[in-house]
Amino acid sequence: METARCLILDPRGALVRKCAGEERVFTTARCLERAAEGDARMVVILFGNSSNARRGGLVDFVSILKRNAQTADVAVVAVLPARHRLLIEALQMVRTDYVLIIPENTIDSFCIGASLDKLTPHDQPE
């Protein structure tokens, strides 16, 4: 299997296109398994317009990634469809590396890939 540069957790299957260097998974269990294998430089989690329970579960998943010895050094990027202060604060508490705001109706692999290439300290959740 080709080495993944970027592992994308897309729980709702929202993305249509796939770019080179991306691997898309649809469950947190598969994402943790692939991230632990050590060939992903970044895990991107698409939050979408999900319920509070699902958002909370994804925040918990970031915490698991950051506490796991095999995945703690992998950069985690949360992609939100809009600014959500409480969610961003929760992501900061679990040590999410970056938060990107990309409206859900414009999100696709190319948009995400282009945004990831331009990450700066301004995209950190502080």
Short mmCIF file of N, CA, C and O in Angstrom, two decimals:
data_model
loop_
_atom_site.label_atom_id
_atom_site.label_comp_id
_atom_site.label_asym_id
_atom_site.label_seq_id
_atom_site.Cartn_x
_atom_site.Cartn_y
_atom_site.Cartn_z
N MET A 1 0.84 -1.19 0.00
CA MET A 1 0.00 0.00 0.00
C MET A 1 0.89 1.25 0.00
O MET A 1 1.89 1.31 0.67
N GLU A 2 0.49 2.25 -0.73
CA GLU A 2 1.22 3.52 -0.82
C GLU A 2 1.24 4.23 0.52
O GLU A 2 0.28 4.20 1.27
N THR A 3 2.37 4.85 0.84
CA THR A 3 2.50 5.56 2.09
C THR A 3 1.58 6.78 2.11
O THR A 3 1.55 7.55 1.16
N ALA A 4 0.82 6.93 3.16
CA ALA A 4 -0.13 8.03 3.27
C ALA A 4 0.56 9.25 3.87
O ALA A 4 1.23 9.15 4.88
N ARG A 5 0.43 10.38 3.24
CA ARG A 5 0.90 11.64 3.81
C ARG A 5 -0.14 12.15 4.79
O ARG A 5 0.17 12.72 5.80
N CYS A 6 -1.39 11.97 4.44
CA CYS A 6 -2.49 12.57 5.18
C CYS A 6 -3.61 11.55 5.35
O CYS A 6 -4.09 10.99 4.37
N LEU A 7 -4.00 11.33 6.58
CA LEU A 7 -5.09 10.42 6.88
C LEU A 7 -6.31 11.26 7.23
O LEU A 7 -6.25 12.09 8.13
N ILE A 8 -7.40 11.08 6.48
CA ILE A 8 -8.61 11.88 6.68
C ILE A 8 -9.71 11.01 7.27
O ILE A 8 -10.09 9.99 6.69
N LEU A 9 -10.20 11.43 8.44
CA LEU A 9 -11.35 10.77 9.06
C LEU A 9 -12.60 11.52 8.60
O LEU A 9 -12.81 12.67 8.96
N ASP A 10 -13.39 10.85 7.78
CA ASP A 10 -14.58 11.43 7.17
C ASP A 10 -15.79 10.60 7.61
O ASP A 10 -16.29 9.77 6.86
N PRO A 11 -16.27 10.79 8.85
CA PRO A 11 -17.30 9.91 9.39
C PRO A 11 -18.62 9.93 8.63
O PRO A 11 -19.37 8.96 8.67
N ARG A 12 -18.89 11.01 7.93
CA ARG A 12 -20.16 11.11 7.20
C ARG A 12 -20.00 10.81 5.71
O ARG A 12 -20.96 10.86 4.96
N GLY A 13 -18.79 10.55 5.25
CA GLY A 13 -18.57 10.29 3.83
C GLY A 13 -18.85 11.51 2.98
O GLY A 13 -19.37 11.41 1.88
N ALA A 14 -18.47 12.70 3.48
CA ALA A 14 -18.80 13.96 2.81
C ALA A 14 -17.91 14.27 1.61
O ALA A 14 -18.31 14.99 0.71
N LEU A 15 -16.70 13.73 1.60
CA LEU A 15 -15.77 14.06 0.52
C LEU A 15 -16.02 13.20 -0.71
O LEU A 15 -16.26 12.01 -0.60
N VAL A 16 -15.93 13.83 -1.86
CA VAL A 16 -16.16 13.13 -3.12
C VAL A 16 -14.83 12.78 -3.78
O VAL A 16 -14.64 11.68 -4.25
N ARG A 17 -13.92 13.72 -3.81
CA ARG A 17 -12.65 13.54 -4.50
C ARG A 17 -11.55 13.14 -3.54
O ARG A 17 -11.59 13.44 -2.36
N LYS A 18 -10.55 12.48 -4.10
CA LYS A 18 -9.39 12.07 -3.32
C LYS A 18 -8.13 12.51 -4.06
O LYS A 18 -8.01 12.29 -5.25
N CYS A 19 -7.21 13.11 -3.33
CA CYS A 19 -5.94 13.55 -3.92
C CYS A 19 -4.84 12.55 -3.61
O CYS A 19 -4.95 11.78 -2.67
N ALA A 20 -3.77 12.64 -4.38
CA ALA A 20 -2.60 11.80 -4.11
C ALA A 20 -2.09 12.09 -2.71
O ALA A 20 -2.10 13.23 -2.26
N GLY A 21 -1.65 11.06 -2.04
CA GLY A 21 -1.10 11.24 -0.69
C GLY A 21 -2.14 11.27 0.40
O GLY A 21 -1.81 11.49 1.55
N GLU A 22 -3.39 11.06 0.05
CA GLU A 22 -4.47 11.04 1.05
C GLU A 22 -5.00 9.62 1.20
O GLU A 22 -5.08 8.88 0.23
N GLU A 23 -5.35 9.30 2.42
CA GLU A 23 -6.09 8.07 2.68
C GLU A 23 -7.31 8.47 3.48
O GLU A 23 -7.21 9.19 4.47
N ARG A 24 -8.46 8.03 3.06
CA ARG A 24 -9.69 8.38 3.75
C ARG A 24 -10.22 7.16 4.49
O ARG A 24 -10.27 6.06 3.95
N VAL A 25 -10.61 7.38 5.75
CA VAL A 25 -11.25 6.34 6.55
C VAL A 25 -12.55 6.92 7.10
O VAL A 25 -12.73 8.13 7.14
N PHE A 26 -13.43 6.02 7.51
CA PHE A 26 -14.77 6.46 7.89
C PHE A 26 -15.12 6.20 9.35
O PHE A 26 -16.17 6.62 9.82
N THR A 27 -14.24 5.50 10.08
CA THR A 27 -14.51 5.22 11.49
C THR A 27 -13.29 5.60 12.32
O THR A 27 -12.15 5.55 11.85
N THR A 28 -13.54 5.93 13.58
CA THR A 28 -12.44 6.28 14.47
C THR A 28 -11.54 5.07 14.72
O THR A 28 -10.32 5.22 14.84
N ALA A 29 -12.12 3.87 14.78
CA ALA A 29 -11.31 2.67 15.02
C ALA A 29 -10.31 2.47 13.89
O ALA A 29 -9.12 2.21 14.14
N ARG A 30 -10.77 2.60 12.66
CA ARG A 30 -9.86 2.43 11.50
C ARG A 30 -8.84 3.56 11.46
O ARG A 30 -7.68 3.34 11.13
N CYS A 31 -9.24 4.76 11.82
CA CYS A 31 -8.32 5.90 11.83
C CYS A 31 -7.21 5.66 12.86
O CYS A 31 -6.02 5.87 12.55
N LEU A 32 -7.55 5.21 14.04
CA LEU A 32 -6.55 4.94 15.07
C LEU A 32 -5.61 3.83 14.61
O LEU A 32 -4.38 3.94 14.76
N GLU A 33 -6.16 2.80 14.02
CA GLU A 33 -5.34 1.70 13.52
C GLU A 33 -4.34 2.18 12.48
O GLU A 33 -3.15 1.88 12.56
N ARG A 34 -4.80 2.95 11.50
CA ARG A 34 -3.92 3.43 10.42
C ARG A 34 -2.91 4.45 10.96
O ARG A 34 -1.75 4.43 10.57
N ALA A 35 -3.33 5.33 11.86
CA ALA A 35 -2.41 6.32 12.42
C ALA A 35 -1.32 5.65 13.23
O ALA A 35 -0.16 6.06 13.20
N ALA A 36 -1.66 4.58 13.94
CA ALA A 36 -0.69 3.86 14.77
C ALA A 36 0.34 3.12 13.93
O ALA A 36 1.42 2.81 14.43
N GLU A 37 0.02 2.85 12.68
CA GLU A 37 0.98 2.17 11.80
C GLU A 37 2.17 3.07 11.47
O GLU A 37 3.19 2.58 11.02
N GLY A 38 2.02 4.37 11.68
CA GLY A 38 3.16 5.27 11.58
C GLY A 38 3.47 5.88 10.24
O GLY A 38 4.50 6.53 10.10
N ASP A 39 2.61 5.72 9.24
CA ASP A 39 2.94 6.29 7.93
C ASP A 39 2.14 7.56 7.61
O ASP A 39 2.27 8.11 6.54
N ALA A 40 1.35 8.04 8.54
CA ALA A 40 0.60 9.28 8.33
C ALA A 40 1.33 10.42 9.03
O ALA A 40 1.73 10.30 10.18
N ARG A 41 1.53 11.51 8.32
CA ARG A 41 2.17 12.67 8.94
C ARG A 41 1.14 13.57 9.60
O ARG A 41 1.47 14.41 10.41
N MET A 42 -0.14 13.37 9.23
CA MET A 42 -1.19 14.24 9.73
C MET A 42 -2.52 13.48 9.71
O MET A 42 -2.78 12.71 8.80
N VAL A 43 -3.33 13.71 10.75
CA VAL A 43 -4.69 13.18 10.78
C VAL A 43 -5.63 14.37 10.71
O VAL A 43 -5.55 15.30 11.52
N VAL A 44 -6.51 14.35 9.72
CA VAL A 44 -7.50 15.41 9.53
C VAL A 44 -8.86 14.83 9.90
O VAL A 44 -9.25 13.78 9.39
N ILE A 45 -9.56 15.52 10.79
CA ILE A 45 -10.87 15.04 11.25
C ILE A 45 -11.93 16.03 10.79
O ILE A 45 -11.90 17.20 11.15
N LEU A 46 -12.86 15.54 9.98
CA LEU A 46 -13.95 16.37 9.48
C LEU A 46 -15.12 16.31 10.47
O LEU A 46 -15.73 15.27 10.65
N PHE A 47 -15.40 17.44 11.10
CA PHE A 47 -16.48 17.48 12.07
C PHE A 47 -17.84 17.65 11.40
O PHE A 47 -18.82 17.11 11.86
N GLY A 48 -17.91 18.41 10.33
CA GLY A 48 -19.18 18.62 9.66
C GLY A 48 -20.23 19.21 10.59
O GLY A 48 -19.95 19.62 11.70
N ASN A 49 -21.44 19.26 10.11
CA ASN A 49 -22.56 19.74 10.91
C ASN A 49 -23.15 18.56 11.67
O ASN A 49 -24.24 18.09 11.38
N SER A 50 -22.41 18.06 12.63
CA SER A 50 -22.83 16.87 13.36
C SER A 50 -23.47 17.25 14.69
O SER A 50 -23.40 18.39 15.14
N SER A 51 -24.05 16.25 15.31
CA SER A 51 -24.71 16.46 16.59
C SER A 51 -23.68 16.74 17.68
O SER A 51 -22.50 16.45 17.53
N ASN A 52 -24.15 17.27 18.80
CA ASN A 52 -23.26 17.51 19.94
C ASN A 52 -22.60 16.22 20.42
O ASN A 52 -21.42 16.22 20.78
N ALA A 53 -23.35 15.13 20.41
CA ALA A 53 -22.80 13.85 20.86
C ALA A 53 -21.68 13.39 19.93
O ALA A 53 -20.62 12.95 20.39
N ARG A 54 -21.88 13.52 18.63
CA ARG A 54 -20.85 13.11 17.67
C ARG A 54 -19.63 14.02 17.79
O ARG A 54 -18.50 13.55 17.75
N ARG A 55 -19.86 15.32 17.93
CA ARG A 55 -18.72 16.25 18.10
C ARG A 55 -17.94 15.89 19.35
O ARG A 55 -16.71 15.88 19.34
N GLY A 56 -18.65 15.60 20.44
CA GLY A 56 -17.99 15.21 21.68
C GLY A 56 -17.18 13.94 21.51
O GLY A 56 -16.06 13.83 22.03
N GLY A 57 -17.72 13.00 20.76
CA GLY A 57 -16.99 11.76 20.49
C GLY A 57 -15.73 12.01 19.69
O GLY A 57 -14.69 11.37 19.93
N LEU A 58 -15.78 12.94 18.74
CA LEU A 58 -14.60 13.25 17.94
C LEU A 58 -13.55 13.99 18.76
O LEU A 58 -12.35 13.77 18.59
N VAL A 59 -14.00 14.86 19.67
CA VAL A 59 -13.05 15.52 20.57
C VAL A 59 -12.37 14.46 21.45
O VAL A 59 -11.15 14.49 21.64
N ASP A 60 -13.14 13.51 21.96
CA ASP A 60 -12.56 12.42 22.75
C ASP A 60 -11.56 11.63 21.92
O ASP A 60 -10.52 11.20 22.43
N PHE A 61 -11.86 11.44 20.64
CA PHE A 61 -10.95 10.71 19.77
C PHE A 61 -9.61 11.45 19.61
O PHE A 61 -8.55 10.83 19.61
N VAL A 62 -9.67 12.78 19.49
CA VAL A 62 -8.42 13.56 19.43
C VAL A 62 -7.61 13.31 20.69
O VAL A 62 -6.39 13.11 20.64
N SER A 63 -8.27 13.31 21.82
CA SER A 63 -7.59 13.05 23.09
C SER A 63 -6.91 11.69 23.09
O SER A 63 -5.78 11.54 23.55
N ILE A 64 -7.58 10.69 22.55
CA ILE A 64 -7.00 9.35 22.45
C ILE A 64 -5.77 9.37 21.56
O ILE A 64 -4.73 8.78 21.91
N LEU A 65 -5.85 10.04 20.41
CA LEU A 65 -4.70 10.13 19.52
C LEU A 65 -3.51 10.78 20.21
O LEU A 65 -2.37 10.33 20.08
N LYS A 66 -3.76 11.85 20.95
CA LYS A 66 -2.68 12.59 21.59
C LYS A 66 -2.10 11.89 22.81
O LYS A 66 -0.97 12.14 23.18
N ARG A 67 -2.86 10.99 23.43
CA ARG A 67 -2.35 10.24 24.59
C ARG A 67 -1.68 8.93 24.21
O ARG A 67 -0.96 8.35 25.01
N ASN A 68 -1.92 8.45 23.00
CA ASN A 68 -1.38 7.18 22.54
C ASN A 68 0.09 7.36 22.15
O ASN A 68 0.42 8.24 21.37
N ALA A 69 0.96 6.54 22.69
CA ALA A 69 2.39 6.67 22.42
C ALA A 69 2.72 6.56 20.93
O ALA A 69 3.65 7.20 20.45
N GLN A 70 1.95 5.78 20.18
CA GLN A 70 2.23 5.58 18.76
C GLN A 70 1.72 6.72 17.89
O GLN A 70 2.17 6.87 16.76
N THR A 71 0.80 7.52 18.39
CA THR A 71 0.19 8.57 17.56
C THR A 71 0.35 9.97 18.13
O THR A 71 -0.07 10.94 17.50
N ALA A 72 0.96 10.10 19.29
CA ALA A 72 1.03 11.40 19.98
C ALA A 72 1.74 12.47 19.16
O ALA A 72 1.42 13.66 19.27
N ASP A 73 2.69 12.08 18.31
CA ASP A 73 3.45 13.06 17.53
C ASP A 73 2.83 13.39 16.18
O ASP A 73 3.33 14.25 15.46
N VAL A 74 1.76 12.72 15.81
CA VAL A 74 1.09 12.99 14.53
C VAL A 74 0.27 14.26 14.69
O VAL A 74 -0.48 14.42 15.66
N ALA A 75 0.42 15.19 13.75
CA ALA A 75 -0.35 16.43 13.80
C ALA A 75 -1.83 16.12 13.58
O ALA A 75 -2.18 15.33 12.70
N VAL A 76 -2.68 16.73 14.38
CA VAL A 76 -4.13 16.55 14.25
C VAL A 76 -4.75 17.89 13.84
O VAL A 76 -4.52 18.91 14.48
N VAL A 77 -5.53 17.83 12.75
CA VAL A 77 -6.21 19.01 12.23
C VAL A 77 -7.71 18.76 12.30
O VAL A 77 -8.21 17.78 11.74
N ALA A 78 -8.43 19.63 12.99
CA ALA A 78 -9.89 19.56 13.05
C ALA A 78 -10.44 20.51 11.99
O ALA A 78 -10.05 21.67 11.94
N VAL A 79 -11.32 20.01 11.15
CA VAL A 79 -11.96 20.84 10.12
C VAL A 79 -13.41 21.05 10.53
O VAL A 79 -14.19 20.10 10.62
N LEU A 80 -13.73 22.32 10.80
CA LEU A 80 -15.07 22.69 11.25
C LEU A 80 -15.77 23.47 10.14
O LEU A 80 -15.14 24.23 9.41
N PRO A 81 -17.10 23.34 10.02
CA PRO A 81 -17.84 24.07 8.98
C PRO A 81 -18.07 25.54 9.34
O PRO A 81 -18.40 26.34 8.47
N ALA A 82 -17.91 25.88 10.61
CA ALA A 82 -18.11 27.27 11.06
C ALA A 82 -17.40 27.43 12.41
O ALA A 82 -17.09 26.44 13.07
N ARG A 83 -17.18 28.69 12.81
CA ARG A 83 -16.56 28.93 14.12
C ARG A 83 -17.54 28.51 15.22
O ARG A 83 -18.71 28.84 15.19
N HIS A 84 -17.03 27.78 16.16
CA HIS A 84 -17.82 27.30 17.29
C HIS A 84 -16.90 27.39 18.51
O HIS A 84 -16.06 26.52 18.74
N ARG A 85 -17.05 28.48 19.26
CA ARG A 85 -16.12 28.80 20.33
C ARG A 85 -15.94 27.66 21.33
O ARG A 85 -14.81 27.30 21.67
N LEU A 86 -17.01 27.07 21.81
CA LEU A 86 -16.90 26.01 22.80
C LEU A 86 -16.20 24.78 22.24
O LEU A 86 -15.39 24.13 22.92
N LEU A 87 -16.49 24.46 20.99
CA LEU A 87 -15.84 23.33 20.35
C LEU A 87 -14.34 23.60 20.17
O LEU A 87 -13.50 22.74 20.44
N ILE A 88 -13.98 24.79 19.74
CA ILE A 88 -12.57 25.14 19.57
C ILE A 88 -11.85 25.09 20.92
O ILE A 88 -10.72 24.61 21.01
N GLU A 89 -12.49 25.56 21.97
CA GLU A 89 -11.88 25.48 23.31
C GLU A 89 -11.67 24.03 23.73
O GLU A 89 -10.63 23.69 24.30
N ALA A 90 -12.65 23.18 23.45
CA ALA A 90 -12.51 21.76 23.78
C ALA A 90 -11.37 21.13 22.98
O ALA A 90 -10.59 20.33 23.53
N LEU A 91 -11.26 21.50 21.72
CA LEU A 91 -10.17 20.98 20.88
C LEU A 91 -8.81 21.45 21.39
O LEU A 91 -7.83 20.70 21.36
N GLN A 92 -8.74 22.66 21.86
CA GLN A 92 -7.49 23.18 22.43
C GLN A 92 -7.10 22.39 23.68
O GLN A 92 -5.94 22.04 23.87
N MET A 93 -8.07 22.07 24.50
CA MET A 93 -7.81 21.34 25.75
C MET A 93 -7.24 19.94 25.49
O MET A 93 -6.45 19.44 26.28
N VAL A 94 -7.63 19.32 24.36
CA VAL A 94 -7.13 17.97 24.06
C VAL A 94 -5.91 18.01 23.14
O VAL A 94 -5.51 16.99 22.60
N ARG A 95 -5.33 19.21 22.96
CA ARG A 95 -4.08 19.40 22.23
C ARG A 95 -4.18 19.21 20.72
O ARG A 95 -3.25 18.73 20.08
N THR A 96 -5.32 19.59 20.13
CA THR A 96 -5.44 19.60 18.68
C THR A 96 -4.42 20.59 18.13
O THR A 96 -4.27 21.69 18.66
N ASP A 97 -3.71 20.19 17.09
CA ASP A 97 -2.64 21.05 16.56
C ASP A 97 -3.18 22.23 15.76
O ASP A 97 -2.66 23.34 15.88
N TYR A 98 -4.19 22.00 14.94
CA TYR A 98 -4.73 23.05 14.08
C TYR A 98 -6.25 22.91 13.97
O TYR A 98 -6.78 21.80 14.05
N VAL A 99 -6.91 24.04 13.76
CA VAL A 99 -8.34 24.07 13.48
C VAL A 99 -8.53 24.88 12.21
O VAL A 99 -8.08 26.02 12.12
N LEU A 100 -9.18 24.28 11.23
CA LEU A 100 -9.50 24.97 9.99
C LEU A 100 -11.01 25.15 9.90
O LEU A 100 -11.76 24.24 10.23
N ILE A 101 -11.42 26.32 9.45
CA ILE A 101 -12.84 26.59 9.22
C ILE A 101 -13.06 26.55 7.71
O ILE A 101 -12.56 27.40 6.98
N ILE A 102 -13.77 25.52 7.27
CA ILE A 102 -14.08 25.38 5.85
C ILE A 102 -15.57 25.07 5.76
O ILE A 102 -16.01 24.02 6.25
N PRO A 103 -16.37 25.96 5.16
CA PRO A 103 -17.81 25.70 5.06
C PRO A 103 -18.09 24.34 4.42
O PRO A 103 -17.44 23.96 3.45
N GLU A 104 -19.04 23.63 4.99
CA GLU A 104 -19.31 22.27 4.56
C GLU A 104 -19.72 22.18 3.09
O GLU A 104 -19.38 21.22 2.41
N ASN A 105 -20.41 23.20 2.59
CA ASN A 105 -20.85 23.13 1.19
C ASN A 105 -19.71 23.36 0.20
O ASN A 105 -19.88 23.16 -0.99
N THR A 106 -18.53 23.74 0.67
CA THR A 106 -17.39 23.94 -0.23
C THR A 106 -16.28 22.93 0.00
O THR A 106 -15.26 22.96 -0.69
N ILE A 107 -16.47 22.04 0.96
CA ILE A 107 -15.38 21.13 1.32
C ILE A 107 -15.23 20.01 0.29
O ILE A 107 -16.20 19.44 -0.17
N ASP A 108 -14.03 19.78 -0.11
CA ASP A 108 -13.67 18.61 -0.90
C ASP A 108 -12.18 18.36 -0.68
O ASP A 108 -11.50 19.15 -0.05
N SER A 109 -11.68 17.27 -1.18
CA SER A 109 -10.28 16.91 -0.93
C SER A 109 -9.32 17.99 -1.40
O SER A 109 -8.32 18.25 -0.75
N PHE A 110 -9.60 18.59 -2.53
CA PHE A 110 -8.68 19.59 -3.06
C PHE A 110 -8.62 20.80 -2.14
O PHE A 110 -7.56 21.31 -1.86
N CYS A 111 -9.74 21.22 -1.64
CA CYS A 111 -9.79 22.35 -0.71
C CYS A 111 -9.01 22.01 0.56
O CYS A 111 -8.24 22.81 1.04
N ILE A 112 -9.19 20.83 1.09
CA ILE A 112 -8.49 20.43 2.30
C ILE A 112 -6.99 20.36 2.04
O ILE A 112 -6.20 20.90 2.80
N GLY A 113 -6.59 19.72 0.96
CA GLY A 113 -5.17 19.61 0.64
C GLY A 113 -4.50 20.96 0.49
O GLY A 113 -3.41 21.20 1.02
N ALA A 114 -5.16 21.86 -0.19
CA ALA A 114 -4.60 23.20 -0.37
C ALA A 114 -4.50 23.93 0.96
O ALA A 114 -3.53 24.63 1.23
N SER A 115 -5.49 23.75 1.82
CA SER A 115 -5.47 24.40 3.13
C SER A 115 -4.39 23.82 4.03
O SER A 115 -3.75 24.54 4.79
N LEU A 116 -4.15 22.53 3.94
CA LEU A 116 -3.14 21.89 4.78
C LEU A 116 -1.74 22.36 4.42
O LEU A 116 -0.89 22.49 5.28
N ASP A 117 -1.53 22.62 3.14
CA ASP A 117 -0.22 23.09 2.69
C ASP A 117 0.08 24.50 3.20
O ASP A 117 1.23 24.93 3.19
N LYS A 118 -0.95 25.22 3.63
CA LYS A 118 -0.79 26.61 4.04
C LYS A 118 -1.00 26.82 5.55
O LYS A 118 -1.21 27.93 5.99
N LEU A 119 -0.94 25.75 6.33
CA LEU A 119 -1.13 25.89 7.78
C LEU A 119 -0.07 26.80 8.39
O LEU A 119 1.10 26.71 8.05
N THR A 120 -0.52 27.67 9.29
CA THR A 120 0.39 28.57 10.00
C THR A 120 0.03 28.56 11.49
O THR A 120 -1.00 28.00 11.87
N PRO A 121 0.83 29.20 12.31
CA PRO A 121 0.47 29.28 13.74
C PRO A 121 -0.89 29.95 13.98
O PRO A 121 -1.54 29.70 15.00
N HIS A 122 -1.38 30.74 13.03
CA HIS A 122 -2.70 31.36 13.17
C HIS A 122 -3.83 30.35 13.12
O HIS A 122 -4.95 30.63 13.52
N ASP A 123 -3.53 29.15 12.61
CA ASP A 123 -4.53 28.09 12.52
C ASP A 123 -4.55 27.20 13.77
O ASP A 123 -5.33 26.28 13.85
N GLN A 124 -3.71 27.52 14.74
CA GLN A 124 -3.74 26.77 15.99
C GLN A 124 -4.93 27.25 16.82
O GLN A 124 -5.36 28.39 16.68
N PRO A 125 -5.47 26.38 17.66
CA PRO A 125 -6.73 26.74 18.35
C PRO A 125 -6.64 27.73 19.49
O PRO A 125 -7.61 27.96 20.17
N GLU A 126 -5.50 28.38 19.71
CA GLU A 126 -5.40 29.36 20.80
C GLU A 126 -6.28 30.56 20.53
O GLU A 126 -6.32 31.09 19.48
#
